[in-house]
XYZ file of C-alpha atoms in Angstrom:
607
model
C 120.485 119.470 137.856
C 123.468 117.607 136.390
C 122.986 113.904 135.715
C 126.012 111.598 135.327
C 125.147 108.631 133.130
C 128.423 107.361 131.736
C 131.841 107.310 133.264
C 134.434 107.128 130.533
C 138.174 107.060 130.583
C 139.786 106.554 133.936
C 141.618 108.961 136.098
C 144.230 106.926 137.866
C 146.119 107.675 140.998
C 149.024 106.088 142.760
C 150.935 106.182 145.965
C 154.571 106.335 146.710
C 156.936 103.362 146.861
C 156.357 101.088 149.859
C 158.300 102.223 152.897
C 158.306 105.959 152.009
C 154.760 106.769 153.028
C 155.386 110.218 154.503
C 156.251 111.699 151.110
C 152.905 111.060 149.349
C 150.970 112.322 152.375
C 152.893 115.587 152.187
C 152.136 115.770 148.467
C 148.372 115.660 148.959
C 147.633 111.937 149.404
C 146.104 110.058 152.335
C 146.600 106.466 153.445
C 143.462 104.305 153.632
C 144.707 102.712 156.853
C 142.028 100.084 157.537
C 139.249 97.942 156.086
C 136.620 100.131 157.778
C 138.084 103.268 156.201
C 138.193 101.558 152.796
C 134.487 100.722 153.059
C 133.683 104.293 154.056
C 135.665 105.802 151.170
C 134.145 103.480 148.570
C 130.629 104.060 149.896
C 131.036 107.835 149.902
C 132.137 107.720 146.276
C 128.651 106.653 145.239
C 130.075 103.510 143.696
C 127.668 102.032 141.129
C 129.928 99.203 139.972
C 129.115 95.580 140.802
C 131.988 93.899 142.554
C 131.492 90.145 142.622
C 133.057 87.772 145.159
C 136.749 87.097 144.792
C 138.860 84.214 145.990
C 140.016 84.381 149.604
C 143.694 85.080 150.225
C 145.870 82.330 151.735
C 148.785 83.818 153.396
C 164.565 74.145 127.372
C 167.851 75.776 126.549
C 168.700 77.184 123.079
C 172.068 76.797 121.430
C 173.679 80.069 120.458
C 176.154 80.793 117.690
C 179.016 83.227 117.792
C 178.012 86.781 118.570
C 178.192 88.916 115.460
C 179.864 92.269 115.361
C 177.690 95.205 116.370
C 175.212 96.039 113.615
C 172.422 98.573 113.373
C 169.315 96.926 114.830
C 165.731 98.173 114.630
C 163.730 99.014 117.721
C 160.016 99.181 118.368
C 158.588 102.473 117.111
C 157.774 104.331 120.338
C 156.476 107.761 121.298
C 159.361 108.876 123.523
C 162.931 107.991 122.676
C 164.489 105.883 125.427
C 161.155 104.604 126.777
C 160.334 101.187 125.337
C 156.796 99.914 124.770
C 155.714 96.273 124.727
C 155.060 94.605 121.371
C 154.505 91.175 119.846
C 157.998 91.116 118.271
C 161.404 92.163 119.623
C 164.856 91.738 118.096
C 168.472 91.913 119.192
C 171.763 91.290 117.398
C 171.296 87.532 117.300
C 167.633 86.636 117.775
C 164.030 87.422 116.930
C 161.468 86.970 119.717
C 157.774 86.735 118.857
C 154.510 85.961 120.644
C 151.532 84.977 118.470
C 148.436 83.338 119.920
C 150.205 82.165 123.109
C 152.999 80.652 121.014
C 156.411 81.954 122.038
C 158.983 81.561 119.257
C 162.657 82.483 119.482
C 164.682 82.319 116.271
C 168.449 82.589 115.942
C 169.484 84.882 113.074
C 173.209 84.458 113.659
C 174.039 82.789 110.352
C 171.372 80.432 109.036
C 168.039 80.951 110.785
C 167.267 78.237 113.349
C 164.482 77.827 115.889
C 165.691 77.984 119.477
C 162.276 77.880 121.148
C 158.781 77.136 119.841
C 156.458 76.688 122.780
C 152.768 77.129 123.450
C 152.470 78.861 126.823
C 149.956 77.412 129.264
C 149.185 78.633 132.758
C 147.834 76.761 135.760
C 144.967 74.333 135.248
C 142.216 76.695 136.412
C 143.729 79.894 135.034
C 143.372 81.093 131.442
C 146.153 83.374 130.229
C 146.464 85.080 126.854
C 149.947 86.439 126.206
C 150.224 89.517 124.043
C 153.481 91.451 124.400
C 157.217 91.135 124.966
C 160.207 93.037 126.297
C 163.894 92.194 126.168
C 166.737 93.499 128.316
C 170.396 92.580 128.557
C 169.498 89.795 130.994
C 165.874 88.844 130.423
C 163.066 88.099 128.009
C 159.731 89.168 129.519
C 156.364 87.862 128.308
C 153.163 89.577 129.475
C 149.536 88.591 129.136
C 145.992 88.828 130.415
C 145.073 86.178 132.983
C 141.564 85.152 133.997
C 140.508 82.728 136.728
C 136.974 81.362 137.190
C 135.143 80.813 140.460
C 131.636 79.548 141.118
C 129.094 80.770 143.639
C 125.664 79.658 144.778
C 122.485 81.724 145.055
C 123.587 83.005 148.477
C 126.845 84.253 147.037
C 128.977 81.633 148.784
C 131.925 80.188 146.930
C 131.519 76.577 145.809
C 133.678 74.075 143.961
C 134.666 75.140 140.459
C 133.340 71.859 139.063
C 129.882 73.007 140.141
C 129.846 75.836 137.615
C 126.415 76.058 136.096
C 124.413 75.369 139.287
C 123.953 79.044 140.037
C 126.618 81.007 138.282
C 130.264 81.826 138.015
C 132.534 84.826 137.788
C 136.191 85.517 137.254
C 139.064 87.612 138.484
C 141.522 89.245 136.123
C 145.259 89.622 136.535
C 148.349 90.370 134.491
C 150.793 87.508 134.044
C 154.485 88.371 133.796
C 156.816 85.490 132.890
C 160.550 86.208 132.960
C 163.086 84.114 131.021
C 166.853 84.123 131.132
C 167.877 85.801 127.862
C 170.754 83.371 127.254
C 169.299 79.995 128.214
C 165.601 80.805 127.564
C 164.768 79.075 130.835
C 161.868 80.573 132.794
C 163.262 82.022 136.028
C 160.403 83.984 137.609
C 156.646 84.472 137.379
C 154.577 87.364 138.675
C 150.824 87.788 138.765
C 149.857 91.441 139.057
C 146.254 92.156 140.117
C 143.829 93.646 137.637
C 143.359 94.296 133.967
C 146.497 95.598 132.259
C 146.121 99.093 130.804
C 149.638 99.691 129.530
C 153.316 99.044 130.199
C 156.616 100.870 129.777
C 160.287 99.935 130.164
C 162.694 102.665 131.268
C 166.239 101.384 131.584
C 165.650 98.158 133.537
C 162.482 99.302 135.319
C 159.322 97.672 133.935
C 156.168 99.619 134.831
C 152.770 97.896 134.639
C 149.580 99.902 135.110
C 146.492 97.853 135.935
C 142.975 98.190 137.360
C 141.392 95.747 139.828
C 137.911 95.561 141.332
C 137.104 96.236 144.973
C 135.141 93.353 146.474
C 132.341 94.699 148.646
C 129.992 91.780 147.988
C 131.162 89.272 150.584
C 132.541 90.605 153.856
C 134.335 87.330 154.535
C 136.635 87.897 151.575
C 139.626 90.221 151.726
C 138.965 93.096 149.265
C 142.602 94.078 148.734
C 144.426 93.375 145.460
C 146.605 90.278 145.564
C 150.049 89.865 144.015
C 151.722 86.540 143.335
C 155.467 85.927 143.061
C 156.297 82.388 141.959
C 152.922 81.310 143.306
C 153.380 82.959 146.719
C 150.669 85.490 147.520
C 151.495 89.018 148.632
C 148.763 91.262 150.075
C 149.338 95.011 150.588
C 148.683 96.541 153.991
C 145.843 99.055 154.208
C 148.289 101.834 155.023
C 150.009 101.077 151.698
C 146.827 102.003 149.804
C 146.242 105.707 149.158
C 143.477 107.992 147.965
C 142.860 111.617 147.089
C 139.863 113.381 148.558
C 138.903 114.982 145.225
C 138.981 111.772 143.167
C 136.461 108.947 142.939
C 137.132 105.619 144.704
C 135.663 102.883 142.526
C 138.591 100.542 141.888
C 142.185 99.884 142.843
C 144.572 101.477 140.374
C 147.905 99.690 140.572
C 151.326 100.715 139.339
C 153.700 97.784 139.640
C 157.443 98.181 139.162
C 159.584 95.142 138.367
C 163.336 95.585 138.527
C 164.885 93.689 135.603
C 168.529 93.924 136.585
C 170.148 91.724 139.179
C 167.451 90.479 141.535
C 163.951 90.424 140.086
C 162.311 92.662 142.669
C 158.690 93.851 142.657
C 157.257 96.963 144.299
C 153.722 98.316 144.045
C 151.910 101.639 144.283
C 148.148 101.483 144.830
C 145.536 104.220 144.847
C 141.744 104.288 144.862
C 140.498 105.833 141.638
C 137.914 105.732 138.878
C 137.162 102.720 136.735
C 138.098 102.611 133.042
C 140.994 102.719 130.583
C 142.409 106.248 130.540
C 144.871 107.633 128.050
C 148.369 107.196 129.451
C 151.474 109.147 128.496
C 154.917 108.491 129.972
C 157.869 110.875 129.786
C 161.286 110.537 131.384
C 160.041 112.713 134.250
C 156.488 111.553 134.904
C 153.496 109.333 134.204
C 150.303 111.117 133.122
C 146.755 109.755 133.155
C 144.041 111.570 131.214
C 140.557 110.814 132.500
C 137.299 111.246 130.661
C 133.795 111.862 131.945
C 130.651 112.204 129.831
C 127.718 114.013 131.420
C 124.494 115.816 130.628
C 123.358 119.128 132.039
C 119.768 120.256 131.394
C 120.914 123.832 130.850
C 124.157 123.367 128.894
C 123.560 119.944 127.334
C 126.243 117.268 126.876
C 129.621 117.849 128.520
C 132.967 116.099 128.058
C 135.326 116.748 130.948
C 138.240 115.023 132.580
C 141.262 115.247 134.831
C 144.939 115.073 134.004
C 146.826 113.377 136.834
C 150.623 113.410 137.117
C 153.001 111.118 139.012
C 156.643 112.041 139.106
C 159.695 109.803 139.084
C 162.069 110.550 141.973
C 165.100 108.717 143.284
C 163.004 106.758 145.767
C 160.309 105.768 143.269
C 157.098 107.571 142.290
C 155.297 110.478 143.990
C 151.998 112.185 143.335
C 152.511 115.140 140.979
C 149.122 116.849 141.063
C 146.032 117.008 138.867
C 143.919 119.499 136.965
C 140.584 119.432 135.163
C 140.140 120.125 131.461
C 137.430 120.142 128.814
C 137.166 117.598 126.035
C 138.603 114.208 125.193
C 142.236 113.134 124.623
C 142.321 110.954 121.485
C 145.485 108.973 122.326
C 148.893 109.169 124.010
C 150.344 111.368 121.249
C 148.006 114.197 122.269
C 150.009 114.654 125.508
C 153.627 115.748 125.770
C 156.126 117.105 128.289
C 158.901 119.463 127.226
C 161.151 121.905 129.062
C 159.106 121.746 132.259
C 155.694 122.219 130.602
C 152.934 119.717 129.855
C 151.101 120.243 126.535
C 147.805 118.541 125.697
C 145.316 118.702 122.815
C 141.652 117.807 123.390
C 138.581 117.583 121.198
C 135.023 117.965 122.426
C 131.556 117.501 120.979
C 130.106 116.361 117.657
C 128.689 118.174 114.679
C 128.025 121.842 115.307
C 129.213 121.594 118.944
C 132.826 120.566 118.200
C 135.504 122.486 120.103
C 139.242 121.742 119.924
C 141.750 123.058 122.452
C 145.448 123.080 123.266
C 146.332 123.354 126.952
C 149.698 124.141 128.520
C 150.193 123.194 132.182
C 152.993 123.737 134.651
C 153.825 121.678 137.740
C 153.761 123.644 140.952
C 153.837 122.961 144.670
C 151.637 124.854 147.104
C 152.053 124.320 150.859
C 153.560 120.888 150.353
C 150.895 119.741 147.878
C 151.825 119.133 144.258
C 149.439 120.375 141.614
C 149.153 121.177 137.921
C 148.442 124.788 136.963
C 147.101 125.953 133.615
C 149.382 128.619 132.150
C 147.829 129.018 128.694
C 144.975 127.870 126.485
C 144.519 127.958 122.715
C 140.828 127.373 122.067
C 140.211 129.151 118.783
C 141.295 128.261 115.271
C 142.148 124.565 115.626
C 139.792 123.094 113.051
C 136.924 124.545 111.126
C 133.318 124.095 112.331
C 132.413 120.423 112.940
C 136.021 119.205 112.605
C 137.336 116.970 115.385
C 140.997 116.208 116.101
C 142.240 113.065 114.324
C 145.979 113.122 115.078
C 148.568 115.107 117.041
C 152.358 115.126 117.205
C 154.514 117.301 119.433
C 158.117 118.062 118.521
C 160.130 120.294 120.814
C 158.561 123.778 120.492
C 156.094 122.782 117.749
C 152.925 120.771 117.460
C 151.170 119.549 114.333
C 147.452 118.803 114.532
C 145.136 117.221 111.968
C 141.381 117.781 112.134
C 138.765 116.365 109.805
C 135.170 116.489 108.723
C 135.378 116.782 104.923
C 138.908 118.059 104.275
C 142.152 117.664 106.225
C 143.387 120.901 107.788
C 147.009 120.367 108.857
C 147.965 122.897 111.533
C 151.387 124.020 112.726
C 151.269 125.414 116.255
C 154.132 127.472 117.673
C 154.901 126.601 121.306
C 158.183 128.485 121.616
C 156.444 130.702 124.155
C 154.457 128.235 126.273
C 152.526 131.093 127.823
C 151.203 132.163 124.439
C 150.832 129.309 121.895
C 149.795 130.414 118.421
C 148.675 128.803 115.191
C 151.598 129.446 112.862
C 150.161 127.961 109.657
C 147.374 125.799 108.249
C 147.103 123.703 105.115
C 143.873 122.310 103.619
C 144.106 119.041 101.679
C 141.797 116.057 101.058
C 141.833 113.125 103.457
C 143.264 112.950 106.950
C 146.206 111.531 108.908
C 145.662 109.169 111.827
C 149.364 109.003 112.704
C 152.151 111.534 112.306
C 155.885 110.851 112.421
C 158.803 113.273 112.296
C 160.937 112.092 109.384
C 163.474 114.796 110.196
C 163.517 118.272 111.740
C 161.789 119.754 108.699
C 159.493 116.969 107.499
C 156.406 115.223 108.900
C 155.044 111.933 107.563
C 151.282 111.444 107.721
C 149.623 108.007 107.559
C 145.856 107.940 107.156
C 143.100 107.824 104.548
C 142.283 109.577 101.312
C 138.643 110.665 101.139
C 136.038 111.538 98.541
C 132.557 112.812 99.297
C 133.241 112.253 103.002
C 134.133 108.554 102.658
C 137.501 106.826 102.639
C 138.738 105.541 99.294
C 142.233 104.310 100.157
C 145.231 104.534 102.468
C 147.083 107.835 102.049
C 150.773 108.555 102.787
C 151.857 112.204 102.755
C 154.957 114.237 103.544
C 154.753 117.813 104.836
C 157.452 120.470 104.699
C 157.342 122.221 108.083
C 160.630 124.097 107.703
C 158.859 127.451 107.846
C 155.200 128.235 108.580
C 155.157 130.595 105.601
C 156.076 127.747 103.227
C 154.015 124.944 104.815
C 153.146 122.523 102.006
C 152.874 118.895 100.986
C 156.131 117.560 99.584
C 155.458 116.274 96.091
C 152.434 114.106 95.335
C 151.069 111.922 98.153
C 150.857 108.169 97.629
C 147.324 106.750 97.751
C 146.729 103.001 97.810
C 143.320 103.081 96.177
C 140.607 100.598 97.050
C 139.407 98.416 94.202
C 135.713 98.218 93.393
C 133.726 96.702 96.276
C 136.886 96.358 98.348
C 138.757 97.890 101.245
C 142.295 98.257 102.595
C 143.400 98.426 106.186
C 146.643 98.487 108.145
C 147.377 98.106 111.837
C 149.676 101.098 111.391
C 146.569 103.302 111.202
C 145.925 102.823 114.913
C 149.071 101.207 116.350
C 152.356 103.056 115.876
C 154.310 99.982 117.001
C 153.300 98.200 113.791
C 155.456 100.557 111.681
C 159.138 99.958 110.903
C 161.308 103.006 110.205
C 164.805 103.017 108.710
C 165.224 106.705 108.003
C 168.946 106.325 107.362
C 168.119 104.118 104.377
C 165.067 106.198 103.389
C 162.307 103.612 103.825
C 159.529 102.572 106.160
C 157.079 99.685 106.099
C 153.936 98.162 107.544
C 151.469 95.367 106.880
C 148.381 96.031 104.730
C 145.235 93.915 104.597
C 143.273 93.962 101.357
C 139.987 92.503 100.244
C 138.538 92.285 96.780
C 135.984 90.355 94.799
C 136.311 88.385 91.617
C 133.476 86.815 89.674
C 133.682 83.649 91.740
C 135.592 84.398 94.892
C 136.112 86.821 97.781
C 139.772 87.322 98.621
C 141.253 88.561 101.879
C 144.974 89.138 101.327
C 147.833 90.434 103.428
C 151.007 92.099 102.162
C 153.955 93.748 103.849
C 154.664 96.951 101.957
C 157.986 98.807 101.975
C 157.803 102.472 101.013
C 160.751 104.433 99.662
C 161.102 108.107 100.555
C 162.763 110.676 98.285
C 162.224 114.185 99.598
C 163.408 115.746 96.332
C 161.170 113.723 93.991
C 157.766 114.774 92.689
C 156.403 111.408 93.871
C 158.031 111.619 97.280
C 156.747 108.246 98.559
C 156.695 105.150 96.354
C 156.071 101.436 96.873
C 159.521 99.875 96.850
C 158.725 96.238 97.652
C 155.705 94.051 98.372
C 156.307 90.886 100.407
C 153.811 88.111 101.151
C 153.940 84.806 102.997
C 151.197 83.193 100.952
C 153.602 80.556 99.617
C 153.976 79.229 103.162
C 150.248 78.802 103.698
C 148.609 75.391 103.264
C 145.060 76.006 102.082
C 142.260 74.140 103.790
C 140.772 71.502 101.528
C 137.707 72.768 99.653
C 138.406 76.285 100.860
C 136.650 77.822 97.879
C 135.444 81.202 99.050
C 138.239 82.432 101.283
C 141.976 82.539 100.732
C 143.810 83.611 103.886
C 147.606 83.358 103.767
C 149.649 83.951 106.885
C 149.258 87.526 108.043
C 152.545 89.404 108.313
C 152.513 91.317 111.570
C 155.956 92.919 111.827
C 159.328 93.405 110.165
C 162.690 94.160 111.802
C 166.202 94.740 110.537
C 169.674 93.821 111.725
C 172.580 95.158 109.718
C 171.933 94.732 105.997
C 169.044 92.295 106.366
C 165.303 92.762 106.795
C 163.319 90.013 108.549
C 159.606 89.829 107.726
C 157.615 87.987 110.383
C 154.289 86.147 110.407
C 152.914 83.419 112.642
C 154.048 80.777 110.162
C 157.412 81.947 108.853
C 160.240 84.477 108.879
C 161.714 85.523 105.557
C 165.121 87.188 105.313
C 165.726 89.903 102.723
C 168.848 91.694 101.503
C 168.229 95.418 102.032
C 171.030 96.477 99.687
C 169.820 94.166 96.895
C 166.236 95.280 96.295
C 164.987 93.476 99.425
C 165.367 90.170 97.581
C 164.639 87.135 99.719
C 167.738 85.138 100.713
C 166.425 82.753 103.376
C 163.267 81.510 105.091
C 162.374 79.525 108.173
C 158.938 77.989 108.721
C 157.385 76.986 112.009
């Protein structure tokens, strides 16, 4: 008998754009249609989640200088070219936009740096919102955050006044706040509240996609269970026939895909489907959105099992349609382990621990059978990726190639040939110490690896390596890797190890950079320091990666009186470039550096 004891990463599902409901039905989806049907579907799913009561549904301008001539401007490091991802810093030709701890700062960099906006964002009195990412378009600045609202209830479960919190208990509802500002005047022009916890976002052209998960209230029958949208404070409730489900997928929560049009009128449309709870791995291509689920189970005969579903939703002229799903074995480590190229979907999974580890590469094809879209497996590579006990640590797809890093004690770096999607093969493998957590194509023939150096199965420093992937027969490290060694009783860490958006690349000028946190002990004091490190790349040199510049903001930090044991200067989070200048950004200052003159500092602005 199989016992399910932990539901892991979500498999999402969505419906088609409002007003085009016949299309998703013909693609294998069904409309919920009514409250009674919703209750029946949720009950039949064996829902074990607790859904508490939810609230009932009642139907400064910045001066700008002259626009500079067009100059090369950095962009957020993203997975797919042309698909933007939200981050805490954005930049255009004339301004830097940053969100740190609910403080929205806009700085003019047209000439001398000046502050155009420095504002702490606060939501409604009874709503707590924590802003965490930005987007910019030609017309708008968009600020997104997690919003939480508290409600109280008595022992019978009835709602009571919020000032009575503590009598019996309280709970909250989560939402995603989207505040839209005019890019020129910096005046707020629109607010949206999207139901549920935000999983991820993407911006394609002027279409902002938000993917969120919201609970289904089955606790109090007097309260409407549907997800609620707000546009400038006005509530919008979907009809039941605008909520869809798939008969082969669980129905535990509402999975919402919200599309906000950021050109012309600020329009909002929503796609809602009943699906499984959690935070699945999400990959977005120019053709589709993919959700990789994860389910952990135990079978008395076969032991522990890691399985999931890959669900596709395709972009069409009218909006989004269901694109099919397929099951797979194992776990998808992050969005870089999924890719779409030339009509095929490629995915790497890792399963098990210790002696049970199994790594696989799947290739799927989209098909349509009798009006129902589905994913079909066309090939599987399940031998040779990793030695015994080695799990997948990083993946990067590039056209007809994939590079995979596995690790247990050494770092096998694999080149996989996908030129024939029906027969993928391991083209080459290289064994070296350490492992890469992120891979980046420096050019067609070179891969950059960012990870850790190891010794005796423990990390001893941050490692930066370059790999020559010109030919599988000559696969090798380029020169000597750079290792930022830990000092005695210390550690080093960088956000770049788990967040690709924290890395700045200027390949044309042969450098990249990211922030590094360091700790070390002296005889009297424990130090926790932060430095922004710029690394120079010379593919022809024996030491192919070197530290070119180290920048700190410690001079702009005012130490707390009697702060004897800890010294914590402003943490540098990002750097961007415009033309010949690099701007290094922390919560307390922006420093400006001349790229062509050894990155020497030429200006600073403090907040």
